PDB file of N, CA, C and O in Angstrom:
ATOM      1  N   MET A 118     109.632  51.399 150.005  1.00 83.00           N
ATOM      2  CA  MET A 118     108.556  52.107 149.336  1.00 83.00           C
ATOM      3  C   MET A 118     107.573  51.055 148.817  1.00 83.00           C
ATOM      4  O   MET A 118     107.960  50.151 148.090  1.00 83.00           O
ATOM      5  N   SER A 119     106.324  51.228 149.151  1.00 91.00           N
ATOM      6  CA  SER A 119     105.310  50.282 148.708  1.00 91.00           C
ATOM      7  C   SER A 119     104.928  50.556 147.247  1.00 91.00           C
ATOM      8  O   SER A 119     105.249  51.607 146.684  1.00 91.00           O
ATOM      9  N   ILE A 120     104.248  49.585 146.674  1.00 93.00           N
ATOM     10  CA  ILE A 120     103.821  49.739 145.277  1.00 93.00           C
ATOM     11  C   ILE A 120     102.823  50.898 145.152  1.00 93.00           C
ATOM     12  O   ILE A 120     102.813  51.606 144.147  1.00 93.00           O
ATOM     13  N   ARG A 121     102.011  51.122 146.180  1.00 93.00           N
ATOM     14  CA  ARG A 121     101.063  52.243 146.180  1.00 93.00           C
ATOM     15  C   ARG A 121     101.809  53.574 146.152  1.00 93.00           C
ATOM     16  O   ARG A 121     101.491  54.460 145.357  1.00 93.00           O
ATOM     17  N   GLN A 122     102.802  53.717 147.002  1.00 94.00           N
ATOM     18  CA  GLN A 122     103.579  54.951 147.041  1.00 94.00           C
ATOM     19  C   GLN A 122     104.331  55.181 145.737  1.00 94.00           C
ATOM     20  O   GLN A 122     104.403  56.311 145.247  1.00 94.00           O
ATOM     21  N   PHE A 123     104.882  54.112 145.179  1.00 96.00           N
ATOM     22  CA  PHE A 123     105.586  54.240 143.909  1.00 96.00           C
ATOM     23  C   PHE A 123     104.624  54.675 142.805  1.00 96.00           C
ATOM     24  O   PHE A 123     104.960  55.515 141.972  1.00 96.00           O
ATOM     25  N   HIS A 124     103.420  54.098 142.803  1.00 96.00           N
ATOM     26  CA  HIS A 124     102.430  54.455 141.791  1.00 96.00           C
ATOM     27  C   HIS A 124     102.062  55.936 141.894  1.00 96.00           C
ATOM     28  O   HIS A 124     101.986  56.643 140.880  1.00 96.00           O
ATOM     29  N   LEU A 125     101.842  56.414 143.115  1.00 96.00           N
ATOM     30  CA  LEU A 125     101.508  57.829 143.304  1.00 96.00           C
ATOM     31  C   LEU A 125     102.676  58.732 142.911  1.00 96.00           C
ATOM     32  O   LEU A 125     102.471  59.793 142.304  1.00 96.00           O
ATOM     33  N   LEU A 126     103.898  58.315 143.222  1.00 97.00           N
ATOM     34  CA  LEU A 126     105.073  59.082 142.819  1.00 97.00           C
ATOM     35  C   LEU A 126     105.194  59.130 141.299  1.00 97.00           C
ATOM     36  O   LEU A 126     105.458  60.188 140.718  1.00 97.00           O
ATOM     37  N   PHE A 127     104.990  57.997 140.649  1.00 97.00           N
ATOM     38  CA  PHE A 127     105.078  57.930 139.195  1.00 97.00           C
ATOM     39  C   PHE A 127     104.020  58.819 138.536  1.00 97.00           C
ATOM     40  O   PHE A 127     104.300  59.495 137.538  1.00 97.00           O
ATOM     41  N   ILE A 128     102.820  58.849 139.086  1.00 98.00           N
ATOM     42  CA  ILE A 128     101.765  59.719 138.555  1.00 98.00           C
ATOM     43  C   ILE A 128     102.163  61.182 138.723  1.00 98.00           C
ATOM     44  O   ILE A 128     102.008  61.986 137.799  1.00 98.00           O
ATOM     45  N   ALA A 129     102.690  61.537 139.888  1.00 97.00           N
ATOM     46  CA  ALA A 129     103.092  62.924 140.137  1.00 97.00           C
ATOM     47  C   ALA A 129     104.206  63.363 139.182  1.00 97.00           C
ATOM     48  O   ALA A 129     104.157  64.473 138.622  1.00 97.00           O
ATOM     49  N   VAL A 130     105.181  62.503 138.975  1.00 98.00           N
ATOM     50  CA  VAL A 130     106.271  62.826 138.049  1.00 98.00           C
ATOM     51  C   VAL A 130     105.728  62.964 136.625  1.00 98.00           C
ATOM     52  O   VAL A 130     106.160  63.850 135.873  1.00 98.00           O
ATOM     53  N   SER A 131     104.772  62.132 136.269  1.00 98.00           N
ATOM     54  CA  SER A 131     104.175  62.210 134.934  1.00 98.00           C
ATOM     55  C   SER A 131     103.406  63.515 134.735  1.00 98.00           C
ATOM     56  O   SER A 131     103.460  64.117 133.657  1.00 98.00           O
ATOM     57  N   VAL A 132     102.711  63.970 135.764  1.00 98.00           N
ATOM     58  CA  VAL A 132     101.988  65.249 135.678  1.00 98.00           C
ATOM     59  C   VAL A 132     102.980  66.392 135.491  1.00 98.00           C
ATOM     60  O   VAL A 132     102.769  67.287 134.661  1.00 98.00           O
ATOM     61  N   ILE A 133     104.072  66.354 136.226  1.00 98.00           N
ATOM     62  CA  ILE A 133     105.100  67.389 136.090  1.00 98.00           C
ATOM     63  C   ILE A 133     105.705  67.367 134.689  1.00 98.00           C
ATOM     64  O   ILE A 133     105.918  68.419 134.069  1.00 98.00           O
ATOM     65  N   LEU A 134     105.970  66.181 134.183  1.00 98.00           N
ATOM     66  CA  LEU A 134     106.531  66.054 132.834  1.00 98.00           C
ATOM     67  C   LEU A 134     105.577  66.603 131.772  1.00 98.00           C
ATOM     68  O   LEU A 134     106.008  67.300 130.843  1.00 98.00           O
ATOM     69  N   THR A 135     104.287  66.327 131.901  1.00 98.00           N
ATOM     70  CA  THR A 135     103.332  66.861 130.924  1.00 98.00           C
ATOM     71  C   THR A 135     103.261  68.388 131.002  1.00 98.00           C
ATOM     72  O   THR A 135     103.098  69.044 129.976  1.00 98.00           O
ATOM     73  N   ALA A 136     103.398  68.941 132.196  1.00 97.00           N
ATOM     74  CA  ALA A 136     103.387  70.403 132.337  1.00 97.00           C
ATOM     75  C   ALA A 136     104.607  71.022 131.648  1.00 97.00           C
ATOM     76  O   ALA A 136     104.485  72.031 130.942  1.00 97.00           O
ATOM     77  N   PHE A 137     105.777  70.423 131.856  1.00 98.00           N
ATOM     78  CA  PHE A 137     106.974  70.932 131.191  1.00 98.00           C
ATOM     79  C   PHE A 137     106.871  70.798 129.673  1.00 98.00           C
ATOM     80  O   PHE A 137     107.276  71.688 128.936  1.00 98.00           O
ATOM     81  N   PHE A 138     106.320  69.678 129.211  1.00 97.00           N
ATOM     82  CA  PHE A 138     106.172  69.497 127.771  1.00 97.00           C
ATOM     83  C   PHE A 138     105.185  70.505 127.195  1.00 97.00           C
ATOM     84  O   PHE A 138     105.404  71.040 126.106  1.00 97.00           O
ATOM     85  N   ALA A 139     104.111  70.790 127.914  1.00 96.00           N
ATOM     86  CA  ALA A 139     103.148  71.791 127.455  1.00 96.00           C
ATOM     87  C   ALA A 139     103.802  73.172 127.373  1.00 96.00           C
ATOM     88  O   ALA A 139     103.573  73.916 126.412  1.00 96.00           O
ATOM     89  N   ALA A 140     104.609  73.504 128.367  1.00 95.00           N
ATOM     90  CA  ALA A 140     105.294  74.799 128.347  1.00 95.00           C
ATOM     91  C   ALA A 140     106.281  74.872 127.179  1.00 95.00           C
ATOM     92  O   ALA A 140     106.364  75.897 126.486  1.00 95.00           O
ATOM     93  N   TRP A 141     107.011  73.797 126.944  1.00 95.00           N
ATOM     94  CA  TRP A 141     107.955  73.774 125.830  1.00 95.00           C
ATOM     95  C   TRP A 141     107.210  73.892 124.499  1.00 95.00           C
ATOM     96  O   TRP A 141     107.625  74.646 123.608  1.00 95.00           O
ATOM     97  N   SER A 142     106.115  73.157 124.359  1.00 94.00           N
ATOM     98  CA  SER A 142     105.336  73.205 123.116  1.00 94.00           C
ATOM     99  C   SER A 142     104.757  74.592 122.873  1.00 94.00           C
ATOM    100  O   SER A 142     104.716  75.063 121.737  1.00 94.00           O
ATOM    101  N   ALA A 143     104.313  75.248 123.935  1.00 92.00           N
ATOM    102  CA  ALA A 143     103.780  76.601 123.786  1.00 92.00           C
ATOM    103  C   ALA A 143     104.875  77.557 123.312  1.00 92.00           C
ATOM    104  O   ALA A 143     104.627  78.427 122.475  1.00 92.00           O
ATOM    105  N   GLY A 144     106.076  77.390 123.839  1.00 91.00           N
ATOM    106  CA  GLY A 144     107.199  78.226 123.388  1.00 91.00           C
ATOM    107  C   GLY A 144     107.549  77.970 121.939  1.00 91.00           C
ATOM    108  O   GLY A 144     107.849  78.901 121.179  1.00 91.00           O
ATOM    109  N   GLN A 145     107.500  76.725 121.520  1.00 91.00           N
ATOM    110  CA  GLN A 145     107.780  76.388 120.128  1.00 91.00           C
ATOM    111  C   GLN A 145     106.672  76.899 119.207  1.00 91.00           C
ATOM    112  O   GLN A 145     106.941  77.298 118.073  1.00 91.00           O
ATOM    113  N   TYR A 146     105.447  76.899 119.694  1.00 88.00           N
ATOM    114  CA  TYR A 146     104.321  77.398 118.891  1.00 88.00           C
ATOM    115  C   TYR A 146     104.523  78.870 118.566  1.00 88.00           C
ATOM    116  O   TYR A 146     104.269  79.299 117.441  1.00 88.00           O
ATOM    117  N   ARG A 147     104.972  79.633 119.539  1.00 81.00           N
ATOM    118  CA  ARG A 147     105.195  81.058 119.298  1.00 81.00           C
ATOM    119  C   ARG A 147     106.281  81.287 118.258  1.00 81.00           C
ATOM    120  O   ARG A 147     106.260  82.271 117.537  1.00 81.00           O
ATOM    121  N   ALA A 148     107.220  80.364 118.194  1.00 78.00           N
ATOM    122  CA  ALA A 148     108.352  80.553 117.297  1.00 78.00           C
ATOM    123  C   ALA A 148     108.135  79.945 115.915  1.00 78.00           C
ATOM    124  O   ALA A 148     108.658  80.457 114.931  1.00 78.00           O
ATOM    125  N   GLN A 149     107.365  78.845 115.812  1.00 81.00           N
ATOM    126  CA  GLN A 149     107.361  78.123 114.546  1.00 81.00           C
ATOM    127  C   GLN A 149     105.981  77.701 114.052  1.00 81.00           C
ATOM    128  O   GLN A 149     105.371  78.379 113.268  1.00 81.00           O
ATOM    129  N   ASP A 150     105.492  76.562 114.524  1.00 84.00           N
ATOM    130  CA  ASP A 150     104.427  75.834 113.855  1.00 84.00           C
ATOM    131  C   ASP A 150     103.173  75.731 114.724  1.00 84.00           C
ATOM    132  O   ASP A 150     103.255  75.602 115.939  1.00 84.00           O
ATOM    133  N   ALA A 151     102.019  75.721 114.091  1.00 86.00           N
ATOM    134  CA  ALA A 151     100.749  75.630 114.809  1.00 86.00           C
ATOM    135  C   ALA A 151     100.512  74.245 115.394  1.00 86.00           C
ATOM    136  O   ALA A 151      99.703  74.090 116.314  1.00 86.00           O
ATOM    137  N   ASN A 152     101.180  73.223 114.898  1.00 91.00           N
ATOM    138  CA  ASN A 152     101.007  71.880 115.453  1.00 91.00           C
ATOM    139  C   ASN A 152     101.482  71.807 116.903  1.00 91.00           C
ATOM    140  O   ASN A 152     101.006  70.966 117.664  1.00 91.00           O
ATOM    141  N   TYR A 153     102.384  72.685 117.285  1.00 93.00           N
ATOM    142  CA  TYR A 153     102.847  72.708 118.670  1.00 93.00           C
ATOM    143  C   TYR A 153     101.731  73.141 119.614  1.00 93.00           C
ATOM    144  O   TYR A 153     101.706  72.732 120.775  1.00 93.00           O
ATOM    145  N   ALA A 154     100.814  73.965 119.146  1.00 92.00           N
ATOM    146  CA  ALA A 154      99.679  74.365 119.978  1.00 92.00           C
ATOM    147  C   ALA A 154      98.803  73.157 120.286  1.00 92.00           C
ATOM    148  O   ALA A 154      98.315  73.005 121.414  1.00 92.00           O
ATOM    149  N   LEU A 155      98.608  72.295 119.306  1.00 94.00           N
ATOM    150  CA  LEU A 155      97.838  71.077 119.538  1.00 94.00           C
ATOM    151  C   LEU A 155      98.558  70.155 120.520  1.00 94.00           C
ATOM    152  O   LEU A 155      97.924  69.539 121.381  1.00 94.00           O
ATOM    153  N   ALA A 156      99.859  70.062 120.391  1.00 94.00           N
ATOM    154  CA  ALA A 156     100.642  69.235 121.313  1.00 94.00           C
ATOM    155  C   ALA A 156     100.556  69.784 122.733  1.00 94.00           C
ATOM    156  O   ALA A 156     100.438  69.014 123.697  1.00 94.00           O
ATOM    157  N   ALA A 157     100.601  71.093 122.881  1.00 95.00           N
ATOM    158  CA  ALA A 157     100.490  71.705 124.204  1.00 95.00           C
ATOM    159  C   ALA A 157      99.119  71.441 124.816  1.00 95.00           C
ATOM    160  O   ALA A 157      99.006  71.107 125.999  1.00 95.00           O
ATOM    161  N   ALA A 158      98.080  71.569 124.012  1.00 95.00           N
ATOM    162  CA  ALA A 158      96.726  71.319 124.516  1.00 95.00           C
ATOM    163  C   ALA A 158      96.548  69.854 124.903  1.00 95.00           C
ATOM    164  O   ALA A 158      95.956  69.538 125.947  1.00 95.00           O
ATOM    165  N   ALA A 159      97.057  68.960 124.078  1.00 97.00           N
ATOM    166  CA  ALA A 159      96.959  67.530 124.386  1.00 97.00           C
ATOM    167  C   ALA A 159      97.748  67.189 125.650  1.00 97.00           C
ATOM    168  O   ALA A 159      97.295  66.381 126.481  1.00 97.00           O
ATOM    169  N   SER A 160      98.891  67.805 125.824  1.00 97.00           N
ATOM    170  CA  SER A 160      99.697  67.560 127.007  1.00 97.00           C
ATOM    171  C   SER A 160      99.005  68.079 128.266  1.00 97.00           C
ATOM    172  O   SER A 160      99.020  67.415 129.306  1.00 97.00           O
ATOM    173  N   LEU A 161      98.390  69.236 128.184  1.00 97.00           N
ATOM    174  CA  LEU A 161      97.647  69.759 129.324  1.00 97.00           C
ATOM    175  C   LEU A 161      96.459  68.868 129.664  1.00 97.00           C
ATOM    176  O   LEU A 161      96.161  68.625 130.846  1.00 97.00           O
ATOM    177  N   ALA A 162      95.773  68.363 128.647  1.00 98.00           N
ATOM    178  CA  ALA A 162      94.648  67.460 128.883  1.00 98.00           C
ATOM    179  C   ALA A 162      95.114  66.160 129.534  1.00 98.00           C
ATOM    180  O   ALA A 162      94.477  65.646 130.461  1.00 98.00           O
ATOM    181  N   ALA A 163      96.240  65.636 129.060  1.00 98.00           N
ATOM    182  CA  ALA A 163      96.785  64.410 129.644  1.00 98.00           C
ATOM    183  C   ALA A 163      97.210  64.644 131.093  1.00 98.00           C
ATOM    184  O   ALA A 163      96.978  63.791 131.962  1.00 98.00           O
ATOM    185  N   GLY A 164      97.811  65.787 131.364  1.00 97.00           N
ATOM    186  CA  GLY A 164      98.208  66.111 132.734  1.00 97.00           C
ATOM    187  C   GLY A 164      97.014  66.234 133.659  1.00 97.00           C
ATOM    188  O   GLY A 164      97.048  65.754 134.797  1.00 97.00           O
ATOM    189  N   ALA A 165      95.955  66.857 133.185  1.00 98.00           N
ATOM    190  CA  ALA A 165      94.741  66.979 133.990  1.00 98.00           C
ATOM    191  C   ALA A 165      94.117  65.607 134.245  1.00 98.00           C
ATOM    192  O   ALA A 165      93.684  65.313 135.364  1.00 98.00           O
ATOM    193  N   ALA A 166      94.095  64.775 133.218  1.00 98.00           N
ATOM    194  CA  ALA A 166      93.541  63.426 133.376  1.00 98.00           C
ATOM    195  C   ALA A 166      94.383  62.610 134.367  1.00 98.00           C
ATOM    196  O   ALA A 166      93.838  61.869 135.193  1.00 98.00           O
ATOM    197  N   LEU A 167      95.694  62.745 134.301  1.00 98.00           N
ATOM    198  CA  LEU A 167      96.559  62.046 135.246  1.00 98.00           C
ATOM    199  C   LEU A 167      96.338  62.542 136.674  1.00 98.00           C
ATOM    200  O   LEU A 167      96.363  61.748 137.623  1.00 98.00           O
ATOM    201  N   ALA A 168      96.133  63.824 136.848  1.00 97.00           N
ATOM    202  CA  ALA A 168      95.886  64.375 138.183  1.00 97.00           C
ATOM    203  C   ALA A 168      94.574  63.838 138.754  1.00 97.00           C
ATOM    204  O   ALA A 168      94.491  63.472 139.933  1.00 97.00           O
ATOM    205  N   VAL A 169      93.544  63.773 137.918  1.00 98.00           N
ATOM    206  CA  VAL A 169      92.259  63.227 138.359  1.00 98.00           C
ATOM    207  C   VAL A 169      92.411  61.751 138.703  1.00 98.00           C
ATOM    208  O   VAL A 169      91.903  61.274 139.724  1.00 98.00           O
ATOM    209  N   TYR A 170      93.131  61.015 137.861  1.00 98.00           N
ATOM    210  CA  TYR A 170      93.371  59.600 138.118  1.00 98.00           C
ATOM    211  C   TYR A 170      94.148  59.407 139.418  1.00 98.00           C
ATOM    212  O   TYR A 170      93.831  58.525 140.225  1.00 98.00           O
ATOM    213  N   GLY A 171      95.157  60.220 139.648  1.00 97.00           N
ATOM    214  CA  GLY A 171      95.946  60.114 140.871  1.00 97.00           C
ATOM    215  C   GLY A 171      95.111  60.352 142.120  1.00 97.00           C
ATOM    216  O   GLY A 171      95.242  59.642 143.114  1.00 97.00           O
ATOM    217  N   ALA A 172      94.236  61.345 142.068  1.00 96.00           N
ATOM    218  CA  ALA A 172      93.364  61.625 143.206  1.00 96.00           C
ATOM    219  C   ALA A 172      92.397  60.470 143.446  1.00 96.00           C
ATOM    220  O   ALA A 172      92.161  60.070 144.588  1.00 96.00           O
ATOM    221  N   ALA A 173      91.839  59.930 142.376  1.00 96.00           N
ATOM    222  CA  ALA A 173      90.910  58.802 142.516  1.00 96.00           C
ATOM    223  C   ALA A 173      91.634  57.569 143.044  1.00 96.00           C
ATOM    224  O   ALA A 173      91.116  56.844 143.897  1.00 96.00           O
ATOM    225  N   PHE A 174      92.844  57.323 142.559  1.00 96.00           N
ATOM    226  CA  PHE A 174      93.632  56.189 143.028  1.00 96.00           C
ATOM    227  C   PHE A 174      93.968  56.343 144.503  1.00 96.00           C
ATOM    228  O   PHE A 174      93.896  55.378 145.275  1.00 96.00           O
ATOM    229  N   GLN A 175      94.309  57.545 144.914  1.00 95.00           N
ATOM    230  CA  GLN A 175      94.648  57.785 146.309  1.00 95.00           C
ATOM    231  C   GLN A 175      93.442  57.545 147.206  1.00 95.00           C
ATOM    232  O   GLN A 175      93.554  56.938 148.266  1.00 95.00           O
ATOM    233  N   ARG A 176      92.263  58.028 146.774  1.00 95.00           N
ATOM    234  CA  ARG A 176      91.049  57.797 147.567  1.00 95.00           C
ATOM    235  C   ARG A 176      90.708  56.313 147.639  1.00 95.00           C
ATOM    236  O   ARG A 176      90.316  55.810 148.693  1.00 95.00           O
ATOM    237  N   LYS A 177      90.870  55.624 146.523  1.00 95.00           N
ATOM    238  CA  LYS A 177      90.515  54.205 146.458  1.00 95.00           C
ATOM    239  C   LYS A 177      91.421  53.343 147.318  1.00 95.00           C
ATOM    240  O   LYS A 177      90.977  52.367 147.921  1.00 95.00           O
ATOM    241  N   THR A 178      92.697  53.686 147.386  1.00 94.00           N
ATOM    242  CA  THR A 178      93.664  52.852 148.097  1.00 94.00           C
ATOM    243  C   THR A 178      94.085  53.441 149.445  1.00 94.00           C
ATOM    244  O   THR A 178      95.125  53.061 149.986  1.00 94.00           O
ATOM    245  N   ARG A 179      93.291  54.315 149.992  1.00 90.00           N
ATOM    246  CA  ARG A 179      93.649  54.980 151.239  1.00 90.00           C
ATOM    247  C   ARG A 179      93.857  53.987 152.393  1.00 90.00           C
ATOM    248  O   ARG A 179      94.708  54.158 153.223  1.00 90.00           O
ATOM    249  N   ARG A 180      93.084  52.916 152.425  1.00 85.00           N
ATOM    250  CA  ARG A 180      93.157  51.961 153.530  1.00 85.00           C
ATOM    251  C   ARG A 180      94.220  50.896 153.353  1.00 85.00           C
ATOM    252  O   ARG A 180      94.364  50.025 154.180  1.00 85.00           O
ATOM    253  N   MET A 181      94.944  50.932 152.287  1.00 76.00           N
ATOM    254  CA  MET A 181      95.970  49.906 152.044  1.00 76.00           C
ATOM    255  C   MET A 181      97.245  50.230 152.781  1.00 76.00           C
ATOM    256  O   MET A 181      97.681  51.258 152.999  1.00 76.00           O
TER     257      MET A 181
END
């Protein structure tokens, strides 16, 4: 596995992790505290930013 492939895999796993954390935070928000809503929103924003970064990285390193 090349460093490029590992980087793309790591980004994909990170996006999945942020999605799961956002879902967990949303569930906790319904049950307890409003701070979980902020955590869910921040996690979704981080996941979106990682997805954009992954796409840009893939385009940039396509010829490698």
